[in-house]
CSV table of C-alpha atoms and ligand atoms in Angstrom, one decimal:
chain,number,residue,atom,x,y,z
A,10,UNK,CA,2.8,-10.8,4.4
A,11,UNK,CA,2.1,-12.4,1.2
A,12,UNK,CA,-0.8,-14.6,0.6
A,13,UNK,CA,1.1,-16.3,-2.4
A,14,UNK,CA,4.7,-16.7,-0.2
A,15,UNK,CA,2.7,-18.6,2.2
A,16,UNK,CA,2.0,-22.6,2.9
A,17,UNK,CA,-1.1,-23.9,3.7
A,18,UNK,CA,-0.3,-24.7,7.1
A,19,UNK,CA,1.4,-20.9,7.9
A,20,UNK,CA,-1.7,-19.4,6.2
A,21,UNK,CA,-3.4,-21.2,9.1
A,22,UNK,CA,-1.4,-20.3,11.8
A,23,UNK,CA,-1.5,-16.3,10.9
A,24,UNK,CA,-5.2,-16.2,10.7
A,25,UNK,CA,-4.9,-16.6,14.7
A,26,UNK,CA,-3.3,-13.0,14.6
A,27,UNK,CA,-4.7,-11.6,11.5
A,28,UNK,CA,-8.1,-12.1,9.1
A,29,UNK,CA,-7.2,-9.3,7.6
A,30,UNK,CA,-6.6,-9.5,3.3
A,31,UNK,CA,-6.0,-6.8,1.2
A,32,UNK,CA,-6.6,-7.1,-2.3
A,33,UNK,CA,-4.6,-5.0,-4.4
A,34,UNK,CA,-6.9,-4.0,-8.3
A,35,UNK,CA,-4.9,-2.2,-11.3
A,36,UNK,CA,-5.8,-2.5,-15.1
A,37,UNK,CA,-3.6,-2.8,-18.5
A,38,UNK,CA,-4.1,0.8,-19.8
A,39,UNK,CA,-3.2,2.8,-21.7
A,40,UNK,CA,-0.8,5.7,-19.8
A,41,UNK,CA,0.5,8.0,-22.6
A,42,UNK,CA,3.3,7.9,-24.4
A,43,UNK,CA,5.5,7.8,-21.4
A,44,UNK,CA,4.2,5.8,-19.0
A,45,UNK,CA,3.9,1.6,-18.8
A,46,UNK,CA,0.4,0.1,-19.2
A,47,UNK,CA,0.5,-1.5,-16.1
A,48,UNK,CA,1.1,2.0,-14.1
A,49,UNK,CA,-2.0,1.6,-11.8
A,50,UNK,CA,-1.4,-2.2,-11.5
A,51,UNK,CA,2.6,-0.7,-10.5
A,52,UNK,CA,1.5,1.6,-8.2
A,53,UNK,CA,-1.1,-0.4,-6.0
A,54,UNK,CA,0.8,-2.9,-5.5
A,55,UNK,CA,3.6,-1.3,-4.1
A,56,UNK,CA,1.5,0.9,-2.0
A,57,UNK,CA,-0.3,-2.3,-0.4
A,58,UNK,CA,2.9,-4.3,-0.3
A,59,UNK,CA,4.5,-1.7,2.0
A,60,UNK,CA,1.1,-1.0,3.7
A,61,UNK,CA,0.7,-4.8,4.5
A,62,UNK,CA,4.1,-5.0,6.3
A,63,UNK,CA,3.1,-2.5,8.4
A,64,UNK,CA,0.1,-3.4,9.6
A,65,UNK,CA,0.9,-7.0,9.5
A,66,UNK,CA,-2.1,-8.6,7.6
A,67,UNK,CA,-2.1,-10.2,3.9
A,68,UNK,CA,-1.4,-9.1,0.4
A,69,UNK,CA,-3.4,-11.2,-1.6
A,70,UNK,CA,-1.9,-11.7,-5.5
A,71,UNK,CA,-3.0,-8.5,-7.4
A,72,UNK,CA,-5.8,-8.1,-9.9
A,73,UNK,CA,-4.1,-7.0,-13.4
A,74,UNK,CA,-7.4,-6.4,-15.6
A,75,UNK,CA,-9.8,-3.5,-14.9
A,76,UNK,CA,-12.8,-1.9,-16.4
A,77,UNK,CA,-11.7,0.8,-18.6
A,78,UNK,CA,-13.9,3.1,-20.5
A,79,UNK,CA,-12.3,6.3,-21.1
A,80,UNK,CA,-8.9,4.5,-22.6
A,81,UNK,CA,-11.0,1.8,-23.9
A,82,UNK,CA,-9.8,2.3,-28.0
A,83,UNK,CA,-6.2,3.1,-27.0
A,84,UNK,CA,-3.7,1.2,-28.1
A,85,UNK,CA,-2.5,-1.5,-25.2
A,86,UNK,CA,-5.4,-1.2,-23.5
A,87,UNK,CA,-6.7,-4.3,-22.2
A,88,UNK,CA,-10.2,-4.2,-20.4
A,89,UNK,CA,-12.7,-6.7,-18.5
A,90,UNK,CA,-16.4,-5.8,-18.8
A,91,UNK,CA,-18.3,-4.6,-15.5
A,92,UNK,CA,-19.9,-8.0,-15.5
A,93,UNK,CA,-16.7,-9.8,-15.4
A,94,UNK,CA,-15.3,-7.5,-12.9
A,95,UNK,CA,-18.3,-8.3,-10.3
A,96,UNK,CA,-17.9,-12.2,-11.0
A,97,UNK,CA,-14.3,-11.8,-10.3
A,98,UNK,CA,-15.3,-9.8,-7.2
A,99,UNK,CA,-17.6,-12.0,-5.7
A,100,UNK,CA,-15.9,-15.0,-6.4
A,101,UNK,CA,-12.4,-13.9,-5.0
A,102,UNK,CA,-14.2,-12.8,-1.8
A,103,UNK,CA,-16.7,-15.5,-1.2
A,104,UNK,CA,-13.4,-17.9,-1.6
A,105,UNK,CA,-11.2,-15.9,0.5
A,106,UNK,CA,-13.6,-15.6,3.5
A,107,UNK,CA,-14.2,-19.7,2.8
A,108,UNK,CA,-10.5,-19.7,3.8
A,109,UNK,CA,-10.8,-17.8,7.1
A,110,UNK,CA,-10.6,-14.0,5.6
A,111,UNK,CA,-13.0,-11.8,8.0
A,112,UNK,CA,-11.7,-7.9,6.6
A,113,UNK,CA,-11.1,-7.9,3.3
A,114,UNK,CA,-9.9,-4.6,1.8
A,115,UNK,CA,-10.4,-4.2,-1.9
A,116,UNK,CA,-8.2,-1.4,-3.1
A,117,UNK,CA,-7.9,-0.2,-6.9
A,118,UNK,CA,-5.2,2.3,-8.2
A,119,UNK,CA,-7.5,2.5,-11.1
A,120,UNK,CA,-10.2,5.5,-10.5
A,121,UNK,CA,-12.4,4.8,-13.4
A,122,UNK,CA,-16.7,4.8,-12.8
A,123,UNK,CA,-17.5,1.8,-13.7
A,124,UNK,CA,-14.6,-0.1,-12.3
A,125,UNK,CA,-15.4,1.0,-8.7
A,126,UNK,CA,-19.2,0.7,-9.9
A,127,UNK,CA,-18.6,-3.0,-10.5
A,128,UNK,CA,-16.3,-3.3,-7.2
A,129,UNK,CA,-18.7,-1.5,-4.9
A,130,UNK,CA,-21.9,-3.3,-6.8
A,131,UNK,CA,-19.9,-6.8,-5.8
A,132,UNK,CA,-19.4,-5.6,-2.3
A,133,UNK,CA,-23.1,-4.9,-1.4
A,134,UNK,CA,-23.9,-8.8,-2.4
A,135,UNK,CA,-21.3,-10.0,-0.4
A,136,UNK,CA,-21.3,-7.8,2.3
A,137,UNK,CA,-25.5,-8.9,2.8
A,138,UNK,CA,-24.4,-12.7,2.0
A,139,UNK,CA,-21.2,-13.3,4.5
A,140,UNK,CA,-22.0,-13.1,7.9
A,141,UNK,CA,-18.9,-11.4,10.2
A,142,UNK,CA,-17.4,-9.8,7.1
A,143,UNK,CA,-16.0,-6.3,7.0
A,144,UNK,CA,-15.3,-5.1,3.2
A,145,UNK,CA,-14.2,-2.2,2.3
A,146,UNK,CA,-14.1,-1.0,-1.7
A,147,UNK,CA,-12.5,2.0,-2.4
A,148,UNK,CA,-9.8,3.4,-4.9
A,149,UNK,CA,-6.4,4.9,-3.5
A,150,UNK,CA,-7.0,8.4,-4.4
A,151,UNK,CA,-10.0,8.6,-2.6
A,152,UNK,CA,-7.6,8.4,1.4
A,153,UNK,CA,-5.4,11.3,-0.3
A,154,UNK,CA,-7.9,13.9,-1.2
A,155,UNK,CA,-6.7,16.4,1.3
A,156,UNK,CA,-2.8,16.0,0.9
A,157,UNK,CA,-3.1,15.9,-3.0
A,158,UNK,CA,-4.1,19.2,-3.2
A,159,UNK,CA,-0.6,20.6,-1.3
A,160,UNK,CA,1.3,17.8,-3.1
A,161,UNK,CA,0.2,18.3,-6.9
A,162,UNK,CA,0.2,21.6,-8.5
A,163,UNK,CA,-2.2,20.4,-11.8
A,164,UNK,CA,-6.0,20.9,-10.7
A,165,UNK,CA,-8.0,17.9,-12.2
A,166,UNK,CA,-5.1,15.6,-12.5
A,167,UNK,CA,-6.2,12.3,-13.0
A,168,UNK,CA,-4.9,10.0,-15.5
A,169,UNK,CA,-0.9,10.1,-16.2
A,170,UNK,CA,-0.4,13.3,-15.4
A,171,UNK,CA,1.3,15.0,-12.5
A,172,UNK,CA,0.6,12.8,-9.9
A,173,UNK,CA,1.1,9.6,-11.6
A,174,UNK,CA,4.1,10.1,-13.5
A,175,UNK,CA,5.6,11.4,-10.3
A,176,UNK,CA,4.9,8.2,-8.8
A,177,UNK,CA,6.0,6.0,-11.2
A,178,UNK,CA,9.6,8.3,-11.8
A,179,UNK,CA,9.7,6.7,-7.4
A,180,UNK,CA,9.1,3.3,-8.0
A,181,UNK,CA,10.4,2.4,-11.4
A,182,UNK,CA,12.1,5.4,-13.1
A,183,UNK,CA,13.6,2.6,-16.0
A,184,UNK,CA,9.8,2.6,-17.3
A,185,UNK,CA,9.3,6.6,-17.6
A,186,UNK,CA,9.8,7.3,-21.2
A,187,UNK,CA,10.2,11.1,-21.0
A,188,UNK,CA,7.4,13.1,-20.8
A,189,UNK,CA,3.8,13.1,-22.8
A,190,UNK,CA,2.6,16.8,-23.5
A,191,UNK,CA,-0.1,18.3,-21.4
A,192,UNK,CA,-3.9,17.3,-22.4
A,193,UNK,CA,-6.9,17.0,-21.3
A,194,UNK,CA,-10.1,15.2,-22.7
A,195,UNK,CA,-12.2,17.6,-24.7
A,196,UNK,CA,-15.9,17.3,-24.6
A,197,UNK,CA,-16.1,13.8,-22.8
A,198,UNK,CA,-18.3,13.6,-19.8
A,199,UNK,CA,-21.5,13.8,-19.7
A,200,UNK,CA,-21.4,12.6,-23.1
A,201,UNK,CA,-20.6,9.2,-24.4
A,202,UNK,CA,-19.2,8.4,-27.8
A,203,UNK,CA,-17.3,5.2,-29.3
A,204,UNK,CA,-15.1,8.0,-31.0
A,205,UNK,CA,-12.8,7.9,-28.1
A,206,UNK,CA,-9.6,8.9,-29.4
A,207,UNK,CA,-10.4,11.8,-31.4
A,208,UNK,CA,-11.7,13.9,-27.7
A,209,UNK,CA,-8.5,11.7,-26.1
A,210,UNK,CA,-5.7,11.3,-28.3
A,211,UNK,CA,-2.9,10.8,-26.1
A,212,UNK,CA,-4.4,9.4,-23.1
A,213,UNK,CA,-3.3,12.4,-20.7
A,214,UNK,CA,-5.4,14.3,-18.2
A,215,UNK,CA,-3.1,16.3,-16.3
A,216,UNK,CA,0.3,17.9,-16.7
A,217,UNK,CA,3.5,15.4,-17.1
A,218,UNK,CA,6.0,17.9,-17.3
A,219,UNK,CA,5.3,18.9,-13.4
A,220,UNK,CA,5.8,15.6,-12.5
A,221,UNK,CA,9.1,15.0,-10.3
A,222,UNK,CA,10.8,11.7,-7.9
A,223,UNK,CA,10.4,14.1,-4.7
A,224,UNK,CA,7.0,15.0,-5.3
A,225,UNK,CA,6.1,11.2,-5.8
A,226,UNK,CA,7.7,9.9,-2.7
A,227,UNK,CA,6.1,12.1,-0.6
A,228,UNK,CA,2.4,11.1,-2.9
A,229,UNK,CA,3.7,7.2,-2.4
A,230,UNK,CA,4.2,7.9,0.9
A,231,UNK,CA,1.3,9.1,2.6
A,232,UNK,CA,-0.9,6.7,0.1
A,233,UNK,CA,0.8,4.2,2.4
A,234,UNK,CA,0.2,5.7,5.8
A,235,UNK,CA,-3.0,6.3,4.6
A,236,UNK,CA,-3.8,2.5,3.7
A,237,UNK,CA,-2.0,1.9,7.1
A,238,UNK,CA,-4.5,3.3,9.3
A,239,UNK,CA,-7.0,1.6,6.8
A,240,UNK,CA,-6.6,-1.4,7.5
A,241,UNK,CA,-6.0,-0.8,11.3
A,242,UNK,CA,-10.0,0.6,11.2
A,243,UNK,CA,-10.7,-2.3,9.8
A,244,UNK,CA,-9.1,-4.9,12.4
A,245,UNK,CA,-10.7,-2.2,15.1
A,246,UNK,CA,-14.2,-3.3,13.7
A,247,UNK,CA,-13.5,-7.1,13.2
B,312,ZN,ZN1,-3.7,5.2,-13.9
């Protein structure tokens, strides 16, 4: 179900079956040359829309803006600062469990540090504040650790590469322009520099050119079952 195709006076009648809300968090970044800047935004979304049907809880609206460090001087990158992020956090929360919430599930397609810093920092507050809630704060990637490794051939693939490309040829194969060539970031962590795009320039960290439909349906796929039996944990606990 979802929370913005609802009325008030639905909204109130579900809550007697469900207090379950998942709350789907991309960014605007900065995806190569070939992919859209809302990829992780994309991608989420469609995961928990699918998910939510399933397991018959909510979809709240999604969060478009993320913290983004990495991509940060790209071109078409739009970032919020941790700081923001954690207001957002704590705000949407506190409001949503005001509302009858009790599990809410806040689930990024966006894998960057400081972004699930800011998430996970929000969700210790809340969790000690709101009596009778269940959060959980994770990032997709983290339910398909296992299966990646049989369903992606690029080791390290993280960032509009392999895996994402595949996914995003599945669900919207009109916004795949080609292929960006293979990269990855030279002499980035542990070290931190303003001088972004010279270690980065095309905002690749993986291997396009492996990327297929097949491989990302079957990626899409068990992201979903995987959020599935997520959010059924999570009603198990509540
Ligand atoms: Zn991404």
């Amino acid at each position: 179900m979802l929370l913005g195709e609802v009325t008030m006076t639905e909204l109130e009648m579900a809550l007697e079956k469900t207090k379950t809300l998942v709350i789907p968090f991309g960014t605007v970044e900065a995806h190569g040359s070939h992919l859209p800047l809302n990829t992780d935004a994309l991608i989420i979304r469609e995961v928990v829309k699918k998910a939510v049907d399933q397991g018959n809880v909510f979809m709240a609206p999604p969060l478009q803006y993320g913290v983004c460090t990495s991509t940060g001087a790209h071109p078409g990158t739009i970032g919020i600062s941790p700081e923001t992020l954690r207001a957002i956090v704590v705000d949407i929360v506190r409001s949503a469990y005001g509302s009858g919430f009790r599990n809410v599930c806040l689930i990024s397609g966006h894998g960057g540090g400081l972004h699930l810093l800011a998430m996970r920092e929000a969700g210790e507050g809340l969790a000690a504040e709101l009596d009778g809630l269940n959060l959980a704060v994770l990032c997709v990637y983290d339910l398909i650790q296992e299966e990646i490794i049989s369903l992606a051939e690029t080791k390290n693939d993280s960032h509009a590469g392999e895996i994402e490309t595949s996914i995003a040829l599945y669900l919207a194969p009109n916004l795949v322009k080609g292929r960006a060539k293979e990269e990855y970031p030279v002499n980035t962590f542990p070290f931190i520099t303003k001088d972004k795009l010279k270690r980065w320039p095309g905002a690749v960290w993986g291997n396009p050119a492996k990327a297929d439909v097949d491989k990302g349906k079957k990626i899409f796929e068990v992201m979903v079952k995987k959020t599935v039996e997520l959010i059924r944990r999570m009603e198990q606990q509540g």
